[in-house]
PDB file of C-alpha atoms in Angstrom:
ATOM      1  CA  MET A   5     -52.487 117.051  19.562  1.00 73.00           C
ATOM      2  CA  ASN A   6     -50.843 119.460  17.195  1.00 86.00           C
ATOM      3  CA  THR A   7     -52.466 122.350  15.345  1.00 87.00           C
ATOM      4  CA  LEU A   8     -53.095 120.366  12.179  1.00 85.00           C
ATOM      5  CA  GLU A   9     -54.914 117.598  14.073  1.00 86.00           C
ATOM      6  CA  PHE A  10     -56.933 120.178  15.989  1.00 85.00           C
ATOM      7  CA  VAL A  11     -58.085 121.946  12.790  1.00 84.00           C
ATOM      8  CA  SER A  12     -58.878 118.566  11.241  1.00 86.00           C
ATOM      9  CA  ALA A  13     -61.033 117.593  14.240  1.00 85.00           C
ATOM     10  CA  ILE A  14     -62.929 120.929  14.099  1.00 85.00           C
ATOM     11  CA  ILE A  15     -63.623 120.521  10.380  1.00 85.00           C
ATOM     12  CA  LYS A  16     -64.753 116.932  10.928  1.00 85.00           C
ATOM     13  CA  ALA A  17     -67.120 117.961  13.748  1.00 85.00           C
ATOM     14  CA  LEU A  18     -68.656 120.864  11.832  1.00 82.00           C
ATOM     15  CA  SER A  19     -68.954 119.325   8.362  1.00 85.00           C
ATOM     16  CA  TRP A  20     -72.373 117.661   8.708  1.00 84.00           C
ATOM     17  CA  PRO A  21     -74.063 120.556  10.546  1.00 82.00           C
ATOM     18  CA  MET A  22     -72.757 122.894   7.831  1.00 83.00           C
ATOM     19  CA  VAL A  23     -74.126 120.634   5.081  1.00 84.00           C
ATOM     20  CA  VAL A  24     -77.538 120.620   6.770  1.00 81.00           C
ATOM     21  CA  LEU A  25     -77.534 124.415   7.157  1.00 81.00           C
ATOM     22  CA  ILE A  26     -76.564 124.915   3.517  1.00 86.00           C
ATOM     23  CA  CYS A  27     -79.335 122.528   2.370  1.00 80.00           C
ATOM     24  CA  VAL A  28     -81.934 124.290   4.531  1.00 79.00           C
ATOM     25  CA  PHE A  29     -80.786 127.662   3.208  1.00 80.00           C
ATOM     26  CA  LEU A  30     -80.936 126.530  -0.422  1.00 83.00           C
ATOM     27  CA  LEU A  31     -84.324 124.833   0.030  1.00 80.00           C
ATOM     28  CA  ARG A  32     -85.941 127.463   2.268  1.00 78.00           C
ATOM     29  CA  ASN A  33     -88.647 128.465  -0.243  1.00 78.00           C
ATOM     30  CA  PRO A  34     -89.871 124.930  -1.046  1.00 76.00           C
ATOM     31  CA  LEU A  35     -89.655 123.990   2.651  1.00 70.00           C
ATOM     32  CA  SER A  36     -91.731 126.993   3.711  1.00 68.00           C
ATOM     33  CA  LYS A  37     -94.436 126.026   1.205  1.00 66.00           C
ATOM     34  CA  ILE A  38     -94.488 122.478   2.542  1.00 65.00           C
ATOM     35  CA  LEU A  39     -94.622 123.607   6.169  1.00 59.00           C
ATOM     36  CA  THR A  40     -97.593 125.915   5.579  1.00 57.00           C
ATOM     37  CA  ASN A  41     -99.580 123.007   4.117  1.00 55.00           C
ATOM     38  CA  LEU A  42     -98.934 120.621   6.996  1.00 54.00           C
ATOM     39  CA  ASN A  43    -102.009 119.473   8.872  1.00 50.00           C
ATOM     40  CA  ARG A  44    -100.121 118.488  11.979  1.00 53.00           C
ATOM     41  CA  LEU A  45     -96.700 119.385  13.293  1.00 55.00           C
ATOM     42  CA  SER A  46     -95.497 118.240  16.682  1.00 55.00           C
ATOM     43  CA  TYR A  47     -92.391 119.423  18.405  1.00 55.00           C
ATOM     44  CA  ASN A  48     -92.157 119.515  22.186  1.00 50.00           C
ATOM     45  CA  ASN A  49     -95.962 119.327  22.471  1.00 51.00           C
ATOM     46  CA  LEU A  50     -96.411 122.311  20.170  1.00 52.00           C
ATOM     47  CA  GLU A  51     -99.205 121.496  17.777  1.00 55.00           C
ATOM     48  CA  MET A  52    -100.375 123.393  14.762  1.00 60.00           C
ATOM     49  CA  VAL A  53    -103.580 121.362  14.890  1.00 65.00           C
ATOM     50  CA  PHE A  54    -104.901 123.509  17.731  1.00 68.00           C
ATOM     51  CA  GLU A  55    -104.926 126.710  15.672  1.00 70.00           C
ATOM     52  CA  GLN A  56    -106.404 124.993  12.617  1.00 72.00           C
ATOM     53  CA  LYS A  57    -109.163 123.391  14.698  1.00 73.00           C
ATOM     54  CA  LEU A  58    -109.967 126.762  16.285  1.00 75.00           C
ATOM     55  CA  ASN A  59    -110.336 128.333  12.837  1.00 74.00           C
ATOM     56  CA  GLN A  60    -112.560 125.478  11.670  1.00 76.00           C
ATOM     57  CA  LEU A  61    -114.801 125.757  14.728  1.00 76.00           C
ATOM     58  CA  GLU A  62    -114.994 129.517  14.349  1.00 75.00           C
ATOM     59  CA  THR A  63    -116.288 129.099  10.797  1.00 77.00           C
ATOM     60  CA  THR A  64    -118.803 126.473  11.919  1.00 73.00           C
ATOM     61  CA  LEU A  65    -120.162 128.586  14.754  1.00 70.00           C
ATOM     62  CA  ASP A  66    -120.275 131.766  12.664  1.00 68.00           C
ATOM     63  CA  ASP A  67    -122.609 129.945  10.261  1.00 64.00           C
ATOM     64  CA  ASN A  68    -124.931 128.858  13.073  1.00 59.00           C
ATOM     65  CA  GLU A  69    -128.214 130.768  13.178  1.00 53.00           C
ATOM     66  CA  GLN A  70    -129.260 129.709  16.707  1.00 51.00           C
ATOM     67  CA  MET A  71    -126.754 131.988  18.364  1.00 48.00           C
ATOM     68  CA  ASN A  72    -127.840 134.983  20.413  1.00 48.00           C
ATOM     69  CA  PHE A  73    -125.769 138.108  20.035  1.00 45.00           C
ATOM     70  CA  ASP A  74    -125.232 138.762  23.737  1.00 49.00           C
ATOM     71  CA  ILE A  75    -121.910 136.902  23.577  1.00 46.00           C
ATOM     72  CA  TYR A  76    -120.030 140.153  23.118  1.00 50.00           C
ATOM     73  CA  GLN A  77    -121.101 141.571  26.461  1.00 56.00           C
ATOM     74  CA  THR A  78    -118.412 141.295  29.093  1.00 60.00           C
ATOM     75  CA  ASN A  79    -118.848 140.248  32.693  1.00 71.00           C
ATOM     76  CA  ASN A  80    -116.632 139.385  35.656  1.00 80.00           C
ATOM     77  CA  LYS A  81    -116.016 135.851  34.383  1.00 81.00           C
ATOM     78  CA  ASP A  82    -114.794 137.302  31.072  1.00 83.00           C
ATOM     79  CA  LEU A  83    -112.333 139.560  32.857  1.00 86.00           C
ATOM     80  CA  GLU A  84    -111.145 136.683  35.038  1.00 89.00           C
ATOM     81  CA  ILE A  85    -110.513 134.387  32.079  1.00 88.00           C
ATOM     82  CA  LEU A  86    -108.840 137.146  30.053  1.00 86.00           C
ATOM     83  CA  THR A  87    -106.539 137.923  32.970  1.00 89.00           C
ATOM     84  CA  ILE A  88    -105.623 134.279  33.488  1.00 90.00           C
ATOM     85  CA  ALA A  89    -105.050 133.840  29.741  1.00 88.00           C
ATOM     86  CA  GLN A  90    -102.249 136.386  29.946  1.00 89.00           C
ATOM     87  CA  VAL A  91    -100.455 134.295  32.560  1.00 89.00           C
ATOM     88  CA  SER A  92    -101.489 130.784  31.503  1.00 89.00           C
ATOM     89  CA  PRO A  93    -103.429 130.295  28.262  1.00 89.00           C
ATOM     90  CA  ASN A  94    -103.845 126.584  29.050  1.00 89.00           C
ATOM     91  CA  ALA A  95    -105.509 127.364  32.397  1.00 90.00           C
ATOM     92  CA  ALA A  96    -107.844 129.878  30.735  1.00 92.00           C
ATOM     93  CA  ILE A  97    -108.932 127.225  28.224  1.00 92.00           C
ATOM     94  CA  ILE A  98    -109.664 124.776  31.036  1.00 92.00           C
ATOM     95  CA  MET A  99    -111.707 127.434  32.859  1.00 94.00           C
ATOM     96  CA  ALA A 100    -113.628 128.247  29.682  1.00 94.00           C
ATOM     97  CA  TRP A 101    -114.462 124.571  29.178  1.00 93.00           C
ATOM     98  CA  ALA A 102    -115.845 124.428  32.734  1.00 93.00           C
ATOM     99  CA  LEU A 103    -118.434 127.000  31.638  1.00 93.00           C
ATOM    100  CA  ILE A 104    -119.578 124.642  28.876  1.00 93.00           C
ATOM    101  CA  GLU A 105    -119.852 121.760  31.342  1.00 92.00           C
ATOM    102  CA  HIS A 106    -121.950 123.942  33.633  1.00 91.00           C
ATOM    103  CA  GLU A 107    -124.274 124.859  30.774  1.00 92.00           C
ATOM    104  CA  LEU A 108    -124.567 121.208  29.667  1.00 90.00           C
ATOM    105  CA  LYS A 109    -125.670 120.281  33.196  1.00 89.00           C
ATOM    106  CA  ASN A 110    -128.168 123.157  33.218  1.00 88.00           C
ATOM    107  CA  LEU A 111    -129.615 121.939  29.919  1.00 89.00           C
ATOM    108  CA  LEU A 112    -129.969 118.411  31.278  1.00 87.00           C
ATOM    109  CA  ASN A 113    -131.628 119.656  34.477  1.00 87.00           C
ATOM    110  CA  SER A 114    -134.030 121.930  32.626  1.00 88.00           C
ATOM    111  CA  ASN A 115    -135.163 118.942  30.548  1.00 86.00           C
ATOM    112  CA  ASN A 116    -135.524 116.722  33.643  1.00 84.00           C
ATOM    113  CA  LEU A 117    -132.816 114.356  32.519  1.00 80.00           C
ATOM    114  CA  LEU A 118    -130.829 112.578  35.185  1.00 70.00           C
ATOM    115  CA  LEU A 119    -127.387 111.190  34.676  1.00 64.00           C
ATOM    116  CA  GLU A 120    -127.102 107.406  34.954  1.00 62.00           C
ATOM    117  CA  ASN A 121    -124.824 106.361  37.822  1.00 56.00           C
ATOM    118  CA  LYS A 122    -124.144 110.032  38.504  1.00 61.00           C
ATOM    119  CA  LYS A 123    -121.697 110.171  35.586  1.00 62.00           C
ATOM    120  CA  SER A 124    -121.030 113.793  34.930  1.00 76.00           C
ATOM    121  CA  ASN A 125    -117.954 113.685  32.764  1.00 84.00           C
ATOM    122  CA  PRO A 126    -118.220 115.871  29.668  1.00 86.00           C
ATOM    123  CA  LEU A 127    -118.480 112.984  27.240  1.00 87.00           C
ATOM    124  CA  SER A 128    -121.390 111.462  29.186  1.00 85.00           C
ATOM    125  CA  LEU A 129    -123.172 114.815  29.282  1.00 87.00           C
ATOM    126  CA  ILE A 130    -122.792 115.345  25.535  1.00 89.00           C
ATOM    127  CA  ASN A 131    -123.843 111.768  24.727  1.00 87.00           C
ATOM    128  CA  LEU A 132    -126.945 112.029  26.929  1.00 86.00           C
ATOM    129  CA  LEU A 133    -128.009 115.247  25.220  1.00 86.00           C
ATOM    130  CA  HIS A 134    -127.413 113.644  21.834  1.00 87.00           C
ATOM    131  CA  LYS A 135    -129.302 110.480  22.790  1.00 88.00           C
ATOM    132  CA  ASN A 136    -132.318 112.580  23.805  1.00 87.00           C
ATOM    133  CA  GLU A 137    -132.052 114.632  20.595  1.00 88.00           C
ATOM    134  CA  LEU A 138    -131.720 117.944  22.426  1.00 88.00           C
ATOM    135  CA  LEU A 139    -128.797 119.029  20.254  1.00 87.00           C
ATOM    136  CA  ASP A 140    -128.232 118.753  16.519  1.00 88.00           C
ATOM    137  CA  ASN A 141    -125.305 116.821  15.059  1.00 89.00           C
ATOM    138  CA  GLU A 142    -123.346 119.968  14.220  1.00 90.00           C
ATOM    139  CA  THR A 143    -123.524 121.222  17.807  1.00 90.00           C
ATOM    140  CA  ILE A 144    -122.531 117.787  19.110  1.00 91.00           C
ATOM    141  CA  ALA A 145    -119.532 117.695  16.744  1.00 91.00           C
ATOM    142  CA  THR A 146    -118.522 121.203  17.833  1.00 90.00           C
ATOM    143  CA  LEU A 147    -118.740 120.217  21.496  1.00 92.00           C
ATOM    144  CA  HIS A 148    -116.554 117.169  20.843  1.00 91.00           C
ATOM    145  CA  ASP A 149    -113.996 119.320  19.028  1.00 90.00           C
ATOM    146  CA  LEU A 150    -113.930 121.889  21.827  1.00 91.00           C
ATOM    147  CA  ARG A 151    -113.522 119.053  24.341  1.00 92.00           C
ATOM    148  CA  GLU A 152    -110.563 117.677  22.375  1.00 90.00           C
ATOM    149  CA  LEU A 153    -108.937 121.114  22.300  1.00 88.00           C
ATOM    150  CA  ARG A 154    -109.505 121.432  26.043  1.00 90.00           C
ATOM    151  CA  ASN A 155    -107.864 118.043  26.539  1.00 88.00           C
ATOM    152  CA  THR A 156    -104.889 119.188  24.484  1.00 84.00           C
ATOM    153  CA  ALA A 157    -104.521 122.233  26.716  1.00 85.00           C
ATOM    154  CA  ALA A 158    -105.068 120.254  29.916  1.00 85.00           C
ATOM    155  CA  HIS A 159    -102.637 117.452  29.184  1.00 84.00           C
ATOM    156  CA  SER A 160     -99.849 119.476  27.636  1.00 74.00           C
ATOM    157  CA  HIS A 161     -96.762 119.450  29.835  1.00 69.00           C
ATOM    158  CA  GLN A 162     -95.659 122.877  28.654  1.00 65.00           C
ATOM    159  CA  GLU A 163     -97.372 126.190  28.007  1.00 65.00           C
ATOM    160  CA  THR A 164     -97.448 125.834  24.227  1.00 71.00           C
ATOM    161  CA  LEU A 165    -100.606 127.782  23.538  1.00 79.00           C
ATOM    162  CA  SER A 166    -100.722 131.519  23.038  1.00 83.00           C
ATOM    163  CA  TYR A 167    -102.840 134.198  24.639  1.00 86.00           C
ATOM    164  CA  LEU A 168    -104.615 134.760  21.310  1.00 86.00           C
ATOM    165  CA  GLN A 169    -105.468 131.069  21.007  1.00 87.00           C
ATOM    166  CA  ALA A 170    -106.938 131.119  24.510  1.00 88.00           C
ATOM    167  CA  ILE A 171    -109.017 134.201  23.645  1.00 91.00           C
ATOM    168  CA  LYS A 172    -110.239 132.629  20.409  1.00 90.00           C
ATOM    169  CA  TYR A 173    -111.176 129.451  22.301  1.00 91.00           C
ATOM    170  CA  TYR A 174    -113.074 131.504  24.876  1.00 93.00           C
ATOM    171  CA  GLU A 175    -114.993 133.339  22.149  1.00 91.00           C
ATOM    172  CA  LEU A 176    -115.993 129.960  20.697  1.00 91.00           C
ATOM    173  CA  VAL A 177    -117.061 128.817  24.163  1.00 92.00           C
ATOM    174  CA  LYS A 178    -119.292 131.876  24.514  1.00 92.00           C
ATOM    175  CA  LYS A 179    -120.850 131.122  21.126  1.00 90.00           C
ATOM    176  CA  ILE A 180    -121.574 127.486  21.964  1.00 91.00           C
ATOM    177  CA  ILE A 181    -123.013 128.504  25.348  1.00 91.00           C
ATOM    178  CA  SER A 182    -125.313 130.891  23.528  1.00 89.00           C
ATOM    179  CA  ILE A 183    -126.477 127.994  21.344  1.00 88.00           C
ATOM    180  CA  LEU A 184    -126.972 125.753  24.395  1.00 88.00           C
ATOM    181  CA  LYS A 185    -129.051 128.415  26.129  1.00 86.00           C
ATOM    182  CA  GLY A 186    -131.274 128.594  23.067  1.00 81.00           C
ATOM    183  CA  CYS A 187    -132.103 124.867  23.211  1.00 72.00           C
TER     184      CYS A 187
END
């Protein structure tokens, strides 16, 4: 291979990547506007849906009047979850969800409701509370959304969630627990 063939092969190999880079550079402003309006973007299990759903749930729970204001007090469990969130946000989200499950079981026990066939998966707990009209539709929808976010964190193969997302999720968990305790 002589020099001319070598240069020709380099140009041939780099031509399409260069065209793509030039197009992205020229269209960066319209592309950025499109990307900010996307509802869902997946790349290597990274999902923008998680952040949007957190913001939606935060708005929903902030409007709820049943909430007690003791959610801002910290305890040992708070410190534990905050510490774990620094290392593994996904694990912190799973731990926070376990607190909701515990409170759902407490609510069922305090209302003398027994689980059929000893089913204690989260969906069964939520459905039983809904069936017995112990929770309003908005709280049920919020619980389902939090459960879906927990499932996203639990079944993600990579640590794609941030510390701030884990903290926001935990704050929402504390708010929904406050609502559950008020039922």
